[in-house]
Short mmCIF file of C-alpha atoms and ligand atoms in Angstrom, two decimals:
data_model
loop_
_atom_site.label_atom_id
_atom_site.label_comp_id
_atom_site.label_asym_id
_atom_site.label_seq_id
_atom_site.Cartn_x
_atom_site.Cartn_y
_atom_site.Cartn_z
CA MET Q 1 25.99 -7.47 -5.07
CA ASP Q 2 26.80 -5.49 -1.96
CA TYR Q 3 23.30 -4.40 -1.01
CA GLN Q 4 24.32 -2.71 2.26
CA LYS Q 5 26.80 -0.50 0.53
CA ILE Q 6 24.14 0.57 -2.12
CA ILE Q 7 21.69 1.07 0.73
CA ASP Q 8 24.07 3.31 2.54
CA THR Q 9 25.02 5.25 -0.42
CA ILE Q 10 21.29 5.93 -1.04
CA HIS Q 11 21.01 7.20 2.44
CA GLU Q 12 24.05 9.48 2.13
CA ASP Q 13 22.87 10.75 -1.21
CA LEU Q 14 19.45 11.69 -0.09
CA ARG Q 15 19.35 12.41 3.55
CA TYR Q 16 20.07 16.27 3.32
CA HIS Q 17 18.33 16.34 -0.12
CA ASP Q 18 15.97 19.48 -0.27
CA VAL Q 19 12.34 18.33 -0.41
CA PHE Q 20 9.55 20.56 -1.30
CA GLY Q 21 6.34 18.78 -0.77
CA GLU Q 22 4.27 18.41 2.47
CA VAL Q 23 3.28 15.99 5.05
CA ALA Q 24 -0.35 14.80 4.39
CA SER Q 25 -2.29 17.09 6.66
CA TYR Q 26 -5.96 16.19 5.60
CA ILE Q 27 -5.89 13.30 8.17
CA PRO Q 28 -4.96 15.51 11.14
CA GLU Q 29 -3.02 12.78 13.06
CA LEU Q 30 -0.62 12.36 10.00
CA ALA Q 31 0.21 16.10 10.17
CA LYS Q 32 1.99 15.50 13.54
CA VAL Q 33 4.49 13.19 11.96
CA ASP Q 34 8.11 14.23 11.95
CA PRO Q 35 8.77 15.16 8.26
CA LYS Q 36 12.50 14.32 8.65
CA LYS Q 37 11.95 10.63 9.20
CA PHE Q 38 13.74 8.54 6.61
CA GLY Q 39 14.16 4.75 6.70
CA MET Q 40 14.56 1.71 4.36
CA HIS Q 41 14.58 -1.90 4.63
CA LEU Q 42 15.49 -4.43 1.90
CA TYR Q 43 14.55 -8.16 2.74
CA LYS Q 44 16.21 -10.59 0.39
CA GLY Q 45 16.42 -13.75 2.75
CA VAL Q 46 16.74 -14.76 6.42
CA ASN Q 47 20.28 -13.66 6.73
CA GLU Q 48 20.21 -10.95 3.90
CA ASN Q 49 18.47 -8.04 5.40
CA TYR Q 50 19.78 -4.39 4.64
CA SER Q 51 18.55 -1.24 6.20
CA PHE Q 52 19.22 2.49 7.22
CA GLY Q 53 17.74 5.13 9.27
CA ASP Q 54 14.27 5.01 10.81
CA SER Q 55 13.62 1.45 9.30
CA THR Q 56 12.17 -0.12 12.39
CA GLU Q 57 9.90 2.74 13.36
CA LYS Q 58 6.14 2.17 12.73
CA PHE Q 59 4.22 4.60 10.71
CA SER Q 60 0.76 4.73 9.24
CA ILE Q 61 0.81 2.42 6.11
CA GLN Q 62 -2.50 4.06 4.62
CA SER Q 63 -3.12 2.87 0.92
CA ILE Q 64 -0.33 0.09 1.07
CA SER Q 65 -3.12 -1.76 3.15
CA LYS Q 66 -5.18 -2.08 -0.13
CA VAL Q 67 -2.82 -4.78 -1.31
CA PHE Q 68 -3.65 -6.80 1.73
CA THR Q 69 -7.43 -6.39 1.45
CA LEU Q 70 -7.31 -7.16 -2.38
CA SER Q 71 -5.43 -10.34 -1.61
CA ILE Q 72 -8.21 -11.33 0.96
CA ALA Q 73 -11.00 -10.36 -1.54
CA MET Q 74 -9.45 -12.45 -4.11
CA LYS Q 75 -9.09 -15.52 -2.02
CA LEU Q 76 -12.87 -14.98 -1.08
CA LEU Q 77 -14.41 -14.29 -4.61
CA GLY Q 78 -11.95 -15.51 -7.24
CA GLU Q 79 -12.70 -14.06 -10.57
CA ASP Q 80 -16.22 -12.83 -9.64
CA LEU Q 81 -14.53 -10.02 -7.99
CA TRP Q 82 -13.79 -8.26 -11.38
CA GLU Q 83 -17.59 -7.65 -11.87
CA ARG Q 84 -17.22 -5.12 -8.98
CA VAL Q 85 -14.01 -3.48 -9.78
CA ASP Q 86 -11.94 -2.90 -12.91
CA VAL Q 87 -8.24 -3.48 -13.50
CA GLU Q 88 -7.29 -0.20 -15.51
CA PRO Q 89 -5.17 2.57 -14.34
CA SER Q 90 -7.24 5.71 -13.57
CA GLY Q 91 -5.04 8.59 -14.53
CA ASP Q 92 -6.85 10.40 -11.79
CA PRO Q 93 -5.98 11.32 -8.16
CA PHE Q 94 -6.44 8.47 -5.62
CA ASN Q 95 -9.66 10.01 -4.00
CA SER Q 96 -11.33 11.40 -7.07
CA LEU Q 97 -15.24 11.04 -7.68
CA THR Q 98 -15.52 11.93 -11.52
CA GLN Q 99 -14.80 8.67 -13.17
CA LEU Q 100 -17.49 6.83 -11.06
CA GLU Q 101 -20.18 8.98 -12.68
CA TYR Q 102 -19.77 7.97 -16.35
CA GLU Q 103 -18.61 4.55 -15.42
CA SER Q 104 -21.62 3.53 -13.53
CA GLY Q 105 -20.15 3.24 -10.09
CA VAL Q 106 -17.49 0.73 -10.98
CA PRO Q 107 -14.16 1.89 -9.84
CA ARG Q 108 -11.28 1.74 -12.19
CA ASN Q 109 -8.86 -0.42 -10.00
CA PRO Q 110 -8.87 -1.78 -6.48
CA PHE Q 111 -6.13 0.88 -5.45
CA ILE Q 112 -7.80 4.14 -5.77
CA ASN Q 113 -10.15 4.78 -2.78
CA SER Q 114 -13.49 3.87 -4.48
CA GLY Q 115 -12.01 0.53 -5.40
CA ALA Q 116 -10.63 0.00 -2.03
CA LEU Q 117 -14.10 0.81 -0.54
CA VAL Q 118 -15.77 -1.63 -2.80
CA ILE Q 119 -13.27 -4.38 -1.66
CA ALA Q 120 -14.02 -3.10 1.97
CA ASP Q 121 -17.73 -3.78 1.37
CA ILE Q 122 -16.92 -7.32 0.01
CA LEU Q 123 -14.97 -8.06 3.16
CA VAL Q 124 -17.70 -6.70 5.40
CA SER Q 125 -20.19 -9.00 3.53
CA ASN Q 126 -18.10 -12.19 3.67
CA LEU Q 127 -16.18 -12.05 6.88
CA LYS Q 128 -17.63 -12.35 10.45
CA ASP Q 129 -15.06 -9.88 11.94
CA PRO Q 130 -13.25 -8.14 9.06
CA LYS Q 131 -11.07 -5.97 11.17
CA LYS Q 132 -9.87 -9.04 13.24
CA GLU Q 133 -9.34 -11.15 10.13
CA LEU Q 134 -7.31 -8.50 8.41
CA LEU Q 135 -5.15 -8.22 11.38
CA GLU Q 136 -4.51 -12.04 11.42
CA PHE Q 137 -3.61 -12.05 7.76
CA VAL Q 138 -1.11 -9.24 8.19
CA ARG Q 139 0.43 -10.74 11.25
CA LYS Q 140 0.59 -14.18 9.53
CA ILE Q 141 2.25 -12.97 6.38
CA SER Q 142 4.78 -10.75 8.15
CA GLY Q 143 5.51 -13.29 11.05
CA ASP Q 144 4.75 -10.50 13.46
CA ASN Q 145 2.03 -10.89 16.12
CA ALA Q 146 2.59 -7.36 17.45
CA ILE Q 147 1.30 -5.52 14.43
CA ASP Q 148 -1.89 -3.41 15.21
CA TYR Q 149 -4.23 -0.72 14.12
CA ASP Q 150 -3.41 2.87 15.33
CA TYR Q 151 -6.84 3.73 16.60
CA LYS Q 152 -6.01 7.48 16.92
CA VAL Q 153 -5.19 7.55 13.25
CA ALA Q 154 -8.36 5.68 12.39
CA GLU Q 155 -10.60 8.12 14.47
CA SER Q 156 -8.75 11.23 13.01
CA GLU Q 157 -9.53 10.01 9.45
CA LYS Q 158 -12.99 9.35 10.30
CA SER Q 159 -13.55 12.88 11.60
CA THR Q 160 -12.51 14.35 8.24
CA GLY Q 161 -13.22 11.49 5.78
CA TYR Q 162 -16.02 13.30 3.91
CA ARG Q 163 -14.68 12.26 0.53
CA ASN Q 164 -14.57 8.61 1.44
CA TYR Q 165 -18.10 8.73 2.84
CA ALA Q 166 -19.11 10.66 -0.46
CA LEU Q 167 -17.47 7.68 -2.60
CA VAL Q 168 -19.40 5.12 -0.83
CA ASN Q 169 -22.63 6.70 -0.73
CA TYR Q 170 -22.35 7.64 -4.47
CA MET Q 171 -21.52 4.19 -5.34
CA LYS Q 172 -24.39 2.88 -3.15
CA ALA Q 173 -26.78 4.99 -5.28
CA LEU Q 174 -25.33 3.29 -8.33
CA GLY Q 175 -25.82 -0.11 -6.93
CA ASN Q 176 -22.14 -1.27 -6.37
CA ILE Q 177 -22.33 -1.19 -2.52
CA LYS Q 178 -24.37 -3.93 -0.62
CA ASN Q 179 -23.80 -2.88 3.10
CA ASP Q 180 -24.66 0.23 5.07
CA VAL Q 181 -22.02 2.94 4.69
CA GLU Q 182 -20.89 2.94 8.40
CA PRO Q 183 -19.38 -0.45 8.82
CA ILE Q 184 -17.68 -0.02 5.33
CA VAL Q 185 -15.85 3.26 6.17
CA ASP Q 186 -15.15 2.07 9.63
CA PHE Q 187 -13.30 -0.96 8.25
CA TYR Q 188 -11.57 1.12 5.63
CA PHE Q 189 -10.28 3.81 7.96
CA HIS Q 190 -8.92 0.99 10.19
CA GLN Q 191 -7.12 -0.79 7.44
CA CYS Q 192 -5.43 2.58 6.60
CA SER Q 193 -4.27 3.02 10.07
CA LEU Q 194 -2.36 -0.08 10.22
CA ALA Q 195 0.94 0.79 11.87
CA MET Q 196 4.12 -0.94 10.39
CA SER Q 197 7.76 -0.43 10.10
CA CYS Q 198 9.80 -0.70 6.82
CA GLU Q 199 11.15 -4.13 8.20
CA GLU Q 200 7.68 -5.34 8.85
CA LEU Q 201 6.26 -4.32 5.38
CA ALA Q 202 9.30 -5.72 3.54
CA LYS Q 203 8.84 -8.98 5.24
CA ALA Q 204 4.94 -8.85 4.68
CA PHE Q 205 5.45 -8.21 0.91
CA MET Q 206 7.66 -11.21 0.47
CA LEU Q 207 4.44 -13.01 -0.15
CA PHE Q 208 4.18 -11.23 -3.50
CA ALA Q 209 8.06 -11.63 -4.26
CA ASN Q 210 7.93 -15.35 -3.31
CA ASN Q 211 4.93 -16.46 -5.55
CA GLY Q 212 2.34 -16.68 -2.85
CA LYS Q 213 4.50 -18.30 -0.07
CA ILE Q 214 4.74 -16.82 3.34
CA LEU Q 215 8.09 -16.50 5.29
CA GLY Q 216 9.05 -18.96 7.80
CA THR Q 217 6.62 -21.89 7.21
CA GLY Q 218 6.73 -21.51 3.53
CA GLU Q 219 2.94 -22.03 3.36
CA LYS Q 220 1.45 -21.07 0.05
CA ILE Q 221 -1.40 -18.93 0.66
CA LEU Q 222 -2.00 -17.39 -2.80
CA SER Q 223 -1.97 -19.11 -6.31
CA PRO Q 224 0.64 -18.02 -8.80
CA THR Q 225 -2.22 -16.74 -10.92
CA LYS Q 226 -3.52 -14.46 -8.06
CA ILE Q 227 0.08 -13.21 -7.47
CA LYS Q 228 0.53 -12.38 -11.14
CA ARG Q 229 -2.61 -10.30 -11.06
CA ILE Q 230 -1.74 -8.38 -7.81
CA ASN Q 231 1.69 -7.63 -9.02
CA ALA Q 232 0.38 -6.52 -12.37
CA LEU Q 233 -1.93 -4.27 -10.61
CA MET Q 234 0.72 -2.75 -8.37
CA GLN Q 235 2.71 -2.12 -11.53
CA THR Q 236 -0.10 -0.42 -13.39
CA CYS Q 237 -2.14 1.21 -10.63
CA GLY Q 238 -0.10 1.31 -7.47
CA PHE Q 239 0.75 4.89 -7.66
CA TYR Q 240 -2.53 6.30 -8.96
CA ASP Q 241 -1.83 9.09 -11.57
CA GLU Q 242 1.74 8.68 -11.20
CA ALA Q 243 1.91 4.91 -11.88
CA GLY Q 244 3.56 5.54 -15.27
CA GLU Q 245 6.23 7.50 -13.73
CA PHE Q 246 7.13 5.15 -10.94
CA SER Q 247 7.14 2.35 -13.51
CA PHE Q 248 9.39 4.59 -15.69
CA GLU Q 249 11.83 5.53 -12.80
CA VAL Q 250 11.77 2.34 -10.58
CA GLY Q 251 10.66 -0.44 -12.94
CA LEU Q 252 9.26 -2.57 -10.29
CA PRO Q 253 5.56 -3.37 -8.98
CA GLY Q 254 4.93 -1.36 -5.83
CA LYS Q 255 2.44 0.41 -3.55
CA SER Q 256 2.46 3.75 -1.87
CA GLY Q 257 0.36 5.42 1.01
CA VAL Q 258 -0.04 9.06 2.08
CA GLY Q 259 1.66 8.07 5.56
CA GLY Q 260 4.85 8.24 3.24
CA GLY Q 261 5.40 4.69 2.92
CA ILE Q 262 6.25 2.86 -0.38
CA VAL Q 263 6.88 -1.06 -0.85
CA ALA Q 264 8.23 -2.55 -3.91
CA ILE Q 265 9.07 -6.17 -5.01
CA HIS Q 266 11.50 -7.72 -7.37
CA PRO Q 267 9.86 -11.12 -7.96
CA GLU Q 268 11.96 -14.06 -6.76
CA GLN Q 269 14.55 -11.48 -5.49
CA TYR Q 270 13.68 -9.14 -2.74
CA SER Q 271 11.07 -6.90 -1.25
CA VAL Q 272 11.96 -3.28 -0.12
CA ALA Q 273 10.02 -0.66 1.86
CA VAL Q 274 10.95 2.97 2.23
CA TRP Q 275 9.43 5.64 4.41
CA SER Q 276 9.75 9.35 4.22
CA PRO Q 277 6.50 11.43 4.96
CA ILE Q 278 6.88 14.34 2.80
CA LEU Q 279 4.58 13.69 -0.29
CA ASN Q 280 4.80 15.06 -3.82
CA LYS Q 281 1.69 16.60 -5.44
CA LYS Q 282 0.46 13.08 -6.43
CA GLY Q 283 0.44 11.95 -2.77
CA ASN Q 284 3.56 9.60 -3.19
CA SER Q 285 6.60 9.93 -0.89
CA GLU Q 286 9.16 12.23 -2.73
CA LEU Q 287 12.34 10.73 -1.14
CA GLY Q 288 10.67 7.33 -1.08
CA MET Q 289 10.43 7.32 -4.96
CA ALA Q 290 13.91 8.77 -5.38
CA ALA Q 291 15.46 6.15 -3.04
CA LEU Q 292 13.92 3.23 -5.00
CA GLU Q 293 15.00 4.85 -8.33
CA LYS Q 294 18.54 5.01 -7.08
CA LEU Q 295 18.22 1.30 -5.90
CA THR Q 296 17.26 -0.12 -9.20
CA THR Q 297 19.78 2.02 -10.97
CA MET Q 298 22.52 1.08 -8.81
CA THR Q 299 21.85 -2.41 -8.82
CA GLY Q 300 21.13 -2.52 -12.48
CA LEU Q 301 18.16 -4.70 -11.76
CA SER Q 302 14.53 -4.36 -12.38
CA ILE Q 303 11.87 -6.63 -13.73
CA PHE Q 304 12.53 -4.95 -17.33
N1 LIG U 401 -6.84 6.86 4.11
C1 LIG U 401 -6.33 7.53 3.02
C2 LIG U 401 -7.52 8.09 2.21
O1 LIG U 401 -8.55 7.55 2.20
C3 LIG U 401 -5.52 6.67 1.98
C4 LIG U 401 -4.97 7.30 0.75
C5 LIG U 401 -3.61 7.03 0.32
O2 LIG U 401 -2.86 6.58 1.15
N2 LIG U 401 -3.23 7.40 -0.81
O3 LIG U 401 -7.56 9.25 1.69
#
């Protein structure tokens, strides 16, 4: 398979494509990003890396970080975690409050904001310095010690993060939040502000394509059962109320973020990250989804 040729064709086909959505602007710092940025990186092995465009430029990974925090929470709590958060697709927008009311404050899954905020609460309870330990985890799995938070983005989201404050307060009233609101949202805004490139994200997500083994040392840091569950959640819940559409078009487990990034994995084959900041109405990168659809169609390979 000539992956570089396929990747280059995707670039050519989509770079001048009309895109009608908008860059996320409810986080003021994200509104400043150049909407024309477009990059992709596919990691298949040490000497099998394929990319185009702005694939080494860092961007705000936003909700993609929820896969990292879920991984840490699963290591800490094991199966007990599922008493605090469910594993069903929500069919609702990522920042919705409505389901929480009739489902007693238990979020539908760990990838909508309410679910990620419960995970943040768990990390605040169980880790001495959650921000530091998350950074160590991400640096370790991607083999890159330069990865860091973008403090300006974290501050910017905090200044307009009323919905996330509302979600934590509401779940606290319903008994599913243990800590004070402030340390939870502070951790959450920082995790979302992680700045990574397509190349770094593709490397980090090899953990999920490689059955729990990290690149380089091959150290196993997640069990096959945990990897199965995380990948299943990416497949069913990774794109909020567009999870069905992503599954239908692309046919791989993946996760998006409102920074315009999407990562997807083909178990035991590759990990791929794409970035284009213009979002569709569901908050997923428009060109990113199109690029991944072309990838699995042109290679003729998906998990199905
Ligand atoms: N930080 C964003 C928020 O809480 C993350 C949402 C996303 O990427 N879908 O709204």
